[in-house]
């Protein structure tokens, strides 16, 4: 499968890409094969055959682009998975053999991050847009590694230079990347484009900054529009853009009443499938203590629940919202919730 990456046959290249994602790094899992496969990919990046244009065999990725860009994206995903392993606190202690295998796979991937850094580095200024953007995305995850901290200052300067002469998506990616390194993307917070300002405002280093909170609020006036700001996927974003906006909003505020306008904007456009990332956490903020039967709703709680009840997309056969209603002591039955909201 790895050799197929050098075949210059778009179909075989696409199938090999699908295999890397589905088998070698399945849903971010690290295996004994992941590190050697990543080293192989890093070793062929600068070969001319990786400029073959192809699509991945995966049904959810229909982008046609140079194979090199897709391989850089995949290396970024490897680096991201190792980072999350580093951050993980809950390891299954019931299966020691599995834990040992996972830990060994993670250690092997951790040991090659320096090699991956030098493999990705030459493509940060590539003439091809897709290759350059994929390299920036991969570097964003690599620079979180403690053993690469010596290079972070140099790469941060490179990201900051993008504030002056880069596309909107590249500026947003640079702002998100700096924020993920714990740095302040201050220049991007003054960008003429609202999407770049919102991306910069997500940085945790800007949590105390009222201007950053104001940008988050402005973006959430129309969450659907914010989701559509970036026509192409930014590697630094997990899921819809509104998910990150909601997370930052909740991190910087304390009461539900102060975020009611944003909560209502989400409630009116969301759906049952995304409850874990948008309206579920808002529901939890609205009901910090479990709701007791017969207890009166506050005006803010009533307005928010009413918007959820009225939104058809939040109901149906999807069970995702059930646990969120259970945690807050609210009924999951739509008619029962409607009766609670109306006071009947």
Coordinates of C-alpha atoms in Angstrom, one line a residue:
X1 CA 0.0 0.0 0.0
X2 CA 2.9 2.4 0.8
X3 CA 4.5 1.7 -2.6
X4 CA 1.2 2.6 -4.3
X5 CA 1.9 6.2 -3.1
X6 CA 4.7 6.3 -5.7
X7 CA 2.7 4.7 -8.5
X8 CA 1.6 8.0 -10.1
X9 CA -1.8 6.3 -10.7
X10 CA -4.5 8.6 -9.1
X11 CA -6.7 5.6 -8.2
X12 CA -3.9 3.6 -6.5
X13 CA -2.7 6.7 -4.7
X14 CA -6.2 7.5 -3.5
X15 CA -6.7 3.9 -2.2
X16 CA -3.3 4.1 -0.4
X17 CA -4.4 7.4 1.2
X18 CA -7.6 5.9 2.3
X19 CA -5.7 3.0 3.8
X20 CA -3.4 5.3 5.8
X21 CA -6.3 7.1 7.3
X22 CA -8.6 4.1 7.9
X23 CA -6.1 1.4 8.9
X24 CA -2.8 3.0 10.0
X25 CA -4.4 5.9 12.0
X26 CA -7.9 4.7 12.4
X27 CA -9.9 7.5 14.1
X28 CA -6.6 8.8 15.6
X29 CA -5.5 5.5 17.1
X30 CA -1.8 4.7 17.1
X31 CA -0.5 1.3 16.2
X32 CA 2.9 -0.3 15.9
X33 CA 2.7 0.3 12.2
X34 CA 2.0 4.1 12.5
X35 CA 5.5 5.3 13.2
X36 CA 7.3 3.4 10.4
X37 CA 4.6 4.3 8.0
X38 CA 4.9 8.0 8.9
X39 CA 8.7 7.8 8.4
X40 CA 8.1 6.3 4.9
X41 CA 5.7 9.1 4.1
X42 CA 8.1 11.8 5.4
X43 CA 10.9 10.2 3.3
X44 CA 9.0 10.5 0.0
X45 CA 7.5 13.9 0.4
X46 CA 10.0 15.8 -1.7
X47 CA 9.9 13.3 -4.6
X48 CA 8.3 14.5 -7.8
X49 CA 5.8 11.6 -7.9
X50 CA 4.0 13.0 -4.8
X51 CA 2.7 15.8 -7.0
X52 CA 0.3 13.4 -8.7
X53 CA -3.2 14.9 -8.3
X54 CA -5.7 12.5 -6.8
X55 CA -8.6 12.1 -4.4
X56 CA -8.7 10.0 -1.3
X57 CA -10.7 6.7 -1.5
X58 CA -12.6 7.8 1.6
X59 CA -16.2 8.8 0.8
X60 CA -16.1 11.9 3.0
X61 CA -13.0 13.4 1.4
X62 CA -13.6 14.3 -2.3
X63 CA -10.9 16.9 -2.6
X64 CA -8.6 16.6 -5.7
X65 CA -5.2 17.9 -4.8
X66 CA -1.5 17.0 -5.0
X67 CA -0.8 13.7 -3.2
X68 CA 1.9 15.7 -1.3
X69 CA -0.7 17.9 0.3
X70 CA -2.7 14.9 1.5
X71 CA 0.4 13.2 2.9
X72 CA 1.3 16.4 4.8
X73 CA -2.3 16.5 6.2
X74 CA -1.9 12.9 7.3
X75 CA 1.5 13.6 9.1
X76 CA -0.3 16.4 10.9
X77 CA -3.0 13.9 12.0
X78 CA -0.2 11.6 13.4
X79 CA 1.3 14.5 15.3
X80 CA -2.2 15.5 16.6
X81 CA -2.9 12.0 17.8
X82 CA 0.4 11.8 19.7
X83 CA -0.4 15.2 21.3
X84 CA -3.7 13.9 22.5
X85 CA -2.1 10.8 23.8
X86 CA 0.4 13.0 25.8
X87 CA -2.6 14.9 27.2
X88 CA -4.7 11.9 28.0
X89 CA -5.4 11.2 31.7
X90 CA -7.8 8.3 31.6
X91 CA -6.1 5.2 30.5
X92 CA -7.9 1.8 30.7
X93 CA -6.2 0.0 33.6
X94 CA -8.3 -3.2 33.1
X95 CA -6.3 -4.2 30.0
X96 CA -2.6 -3.9 30.8
X97 CA -1.5 -5.7 27.6
X98 CA -3.5 -3.3 25.4
X99 CA -2.2 -0.3 27.4
X100 CA 1.4 -1.5 26.9
X101 CA 0.8 -1.8 23.2
X102 CA -0.8 1.6 22.9
X103 CA 1.9 3.2 25.0
X104 CA 4.7 1.6 22.9
X105 CA 3.0 2.8 19.7
X106 CA 2.7 6.3 21.1
X107 CA 6.3 6.3 22.3
X108 CA 7.5 5.2 18.8
X109 CA 5.5 8.1 17.2
X110 CA 6.8 10.5 19.8
X111 CA 10.4 9.5 19.0
X112 CA 10.0 10.5 15.3
X113 CA 8.4 14.0 15.8
X114 CA 11.8 15.7 15.2
X115 CA 12.2 13.8 11.9
X116 CA 8.7 14.8 10.9
X117 CA 9.5 18.4 11.7
X118 CA 12.4 18.5 9.3
X119 CA 10.4 16.7 6.6
X120 CA 7.5 19.2 6.8
X121 CA 9.7 22.3 7.1
X122 CA 10.6 22.8 3.4
X123 CA 7.0 23.0 2.4
X124 CA 5.9 25.9 4.6
X125 CA 6.7 28.3 1.7
X126 CA 5.7 26.0 -1.1
X127 CA 4.3 27.6 -4.3
X128 CA 1.3 25.3 -4.4
X129 CA -1.5 26.6 -2.1
X130 CA -2.8 23.2 -1.1
X131 CA 0.7 21.9 -0.2
X132 CA 1.6 25.1 1.7
X133 CA -1.6 25.1 3.8
X134 CA -1.2 21.4 4.6
X135 CA 2.3 22.0 5.8
X136 CA 1.2 24.8 8.0
X137 CA -1.5 22.6 9.5
X138 CA 1.0 19.8 10.2
X139 CA 3.5 22.2 11.7
X140 CA 0.7 23.5 14.0
X141 CA 0.5 20.1 15.7
X142 CA 4.2 19.3 15.6
X143 CA 5.1 22.5 17.5
X144 CA 3.1 21.4 20.5
X145 CA 5.7 18.8 21.2
X146 CA 8.0 19.7 24.1
X147 CA 11.1 18.3 22.3
X148 CA 10.5 20.8 19.5
X149 CA 10.0 23.9 21.7
X150 CA 13.4 25.3 20.5
X151 CA 11.9 25.9 17.0
X152 CA 8.6 27.4 18.2
X153 CA 9.9 31.0 18.2
X154 CA 11.1 30.8 14.6
X155 CA 7.8 29.2 13.5
X156 CA 5.8 31.8 15.5
X157 CA 7.5 34.6 13.6
X158 CA 6.7 32.8 10.3
X159 CA 3.0 32.6 11.3
X160 CA 2.9 36.3 12.3
X161 CA 4.3 37.4 9.0
X162 CA 1.2 35.9 7.4
X163 CA -0.8 38.7 8.9
X164 CA 0.4 41.0 6.1
X165 CA 0.4 39.0 2.9
X166 CA -1.7 35.8 2.9
X167 CA -5.2 34.7 2.0
X168 CA -8.0 34.9 4.5
X169 CA -7.9 31.1 5.2
X170 CA -4.1 31.2 5.7
X171 CA -4.4 34.1 8.1
X172 CA -7.1 32.3 10.1
X173 CA -5.0 29.2 10.2
X174 CA -2.0 31.1 11.4
X175 CA -4.1 32.8 14.1
X176 CA -5.5 29.4 15.2
X177 CA -2.0 27.9 15.2
X178 CA -0.5 30.6 17.4
X179 CA -3.4 30.2 19.8
X180 CA -2.9 26.5 20.0
X181 CA 0.7 27.1 21.1
X182 CA -0.4 29.3 23.9
X183 CA 0.7 32.5 22.2
X184 CA -1.2 35.7 21.6
X185 CA -2.2 36.2 18.0
X186 CA -2.7 40.0 18.6
X187 CA -2.1 41.2 15.0
X188 CA -4.8 38.9 13.7
X189 CA -7.3 40.3 16.3
X190 CA -7.2 43.5 14.3
X191 CA -7.6 41.8 10.9
X192 CA -10.0 43.5 8.5
X193 CA -11.9 40.2 8.0
X194 CA -14.3 39.1 10.8
X195 CA -13.5 35.4 10.3
X196 CA -9.8 36.0 11.0
X197 CA -10.6 38.1 14.0
X198 CA -12.9 35.4 15.4
X199 CA -10.2 32.7 14.8
X200 CA -7.7 34.8 16.7
X201 CA -10.2 35.5 19.5
X202 CA -10.4 31.7 20.2
X203 CA -6.8 31.7 21.7
X204 CA -6.9 30.8 25.4
X205 CA -4.1 33.4 25.9
X206 CA -6.8 36.1 25.0
X207 CA -9.3 34.8 27.6
X208 CA -9.0 38.0 29.7
X209 CA -9.2 40.3 26.7
X210 CA -12.7 42.0 26.3
X211 CA -12.1 42.6 22.6
X212 CA -11.6 38.9 22.0
X213 CA -14.9 38.1 23.8
X214 CA -16.6 40.8 21.7
X215 CA -15.4 39.1 18.5
X216 CA -16.7 35.7 19.8
X217 CA -20.1 37.3 20.5
X218 CA -20.2 39.0 17.1
X219 CA -19.4 35.7 15.3
X220 CA -22.2 33.9 17.2
X221 CA -24.9 36.4 16.1
X222 CA -25.2 34.2 13.1
X223 CA -23.6 30.8 13.8
X224 CA -24.6 29.3 10.5
X225 CA -22.8 32.0 8.6
X226 CA -19.7 31.6 10.9
X227 CA -19.7 27.9 10.0
X228 CA -19.5 28.8 6.3
X229 CA -16.7 31.3 6.7
X230 CA -14.0 28.8 5.6
X231 CA -14.9 27.1 2.4
X232 CA -12.1 24.7 2.9
X233 CA -11.3 22.7 6.0
X234 CA -8.7 24.2 8.4
X235 CA -6.7 21.5 10.1
X236 CA -6.6 23.5 13.3
X237 CA -10.4 23.2 13.7
X238 CA -12.2 20.2 14.9
X239 CA -15.8 20.1 13.5
X240 CA -17.9 23.2 12.9
X241 CA -16.4 26.6 13.6
X242 CA -19.3 27.4 16.0
X243 CA -18.2 24.5 18.3
X244 CA -15.0 26.3 19.1
X245 CA -16.8 29.6 19.4
X246 CA -19.2 28.2 22.0
X247 CA -16.4 26.6 23.9
X248 CA -14.5 30.0 24.1
X249 CA -17.7 31.8 25.1
X250 CA -18.4 29.4 28.0
X251 CA -14.8 29.6 29.1
X252 CA -14.9 33.4 29.4
X253 CA -18.3 33.8 31.0
X254 CA -20.0 32.7 34.2
X255 CA -23.8 33.1 34.1
X256 CA -26.3 31.9 31.5
X257 CA -28.1 35.2 31.4
X258 CA -25.0 37.0 30.0
X259 CA -24.8 34.6 27.1
X260 CA -28.6 34.3 26.4
X261 CA -28.5 36.0 22.9
X262 CA -25.7 33.7 21.7
X263 CA -27.5 30.7 23.2
X264 CA -30.7 31.5 21.4
X265 CA -28.9 32.0 18.1
X266 CA -27.4 28.5 18.5
X267 CA -30.7 26.9 19.7
X268 CA -32.6 28.2 16.6
X269 CA -30.2 26.6 14.1
X270 CA -28.7 23.5 15.7
X271 CA -29.7 19.9 15.6
X272 CA -29.8 16.7 17.7
X273 CA -26.5 15.4 16.2
X274 CA -24.3 18.3 17.4
X275 CA -25.7 18.5 21.0
X276 CA -22.4 17.4 22.5
X277 CA -20.6 20.4 20.9
X278 CA -23.0 23.3 21.0
X279 CA -26.4 23.3 22.7
X280 CA -25.7 20.6 25.2
X281 CA -23.0 22.6 27.1
X282 CA -25.3 25.7 26.8
X283 CA -28.1 23.7 28.4
X284 CA -25.7 22.6 31.2
X285 CA -24.8 26.3 31.8
X286 CA -28.5 27.2 31.9
X287 CA -29.1 24.6 34.6
X288 CA -26.0 24.4 36.8
X289 CA -28.1 22.6 39.4
X290 CA -30.6 19.9 38.5
X291 CA -34.1 21.1 37.8
X292 CA -36.6 19.8 40.4
X293 CA -40.1 18.9 39.5
X294 CA -42.4 21.9 40.2
X295 CA -39.5 24.3 40.2
X296 CA -40.2 27.5 38.3
X297 CA -38.0 28.4 35.3
X298 CA -36.1 31.6 35.1
X299 CA -36.9 33.8 32.1
X300 CA -33.6 32.9 30.4
X301 CA -34.2 29.2 30.9
X302 CA -37.7 29.4 29.6
X303 CA -36.6 31.3 26.5
X304 CA -33.8 28.9 25.7
X305 CA -35.9 25.8 26.2
X306 CA -38.7 27.3 24.1
X307 CA -36.2 27.8 21.2
X308 CA -35.1 24.1 21.6
X309 CA -38.7 22.9 21.6
X310 CA -39.5 24.9 18.5
X311 CA -36.5 23.6 16.6
X312 CA -37.6 20.5 14.7
X313 CA -34.0 19.5 14.1
X314 CA -33.4 18.9 17.8
X315 CA -36.0 16.1 17.9
X316 CA -36.7 12.7 16.3
X317 CA -35.1 9.3 16.6
X318 CA -31.7 10.6 17.6
X319 CA -30.9 9.8 21.2
X320 CA -27.8 12.1 21.6
X321 CA -29.7 14.8 23.6
X322 CA -31.1 12.3 26.1
X323 CA -28.1 12.3 28.5
X324 CA -28.0 16.2 28.5
X325 CA -31.6 16.4 29.5
X326 CA -31.0 13.7 32.1
X327 CA -28.1 15.6 33.7
X328 CA -30.1 18.7 34.1
X329 CA -33.2 16.9 35.5
X330 CA -35.4 17.9 32.5
X331 CA -37.8 15.7 30.6
X332 CA -36.6 14.4 27.2
X333 CA -40.1 14.1 25.9
X334 CA -40.8 17.1 23.6
X335 CA -44.4 17.5 24.7
X336 CA -43.5 17.3 28.4
X337 CA -40.8 19.9 27.8
X338 CA -43.3 22.1 25.9
X339 CA -45.7 21.9 28.9
X340 CA -42.9 22.8 31.3
X341 CA -42.0 25.9 29.2
X342 CA -45.6 27.0 28.9
X343 CA -46.3 26.4 32.6
X344 CA -49.1 23.9 32.0

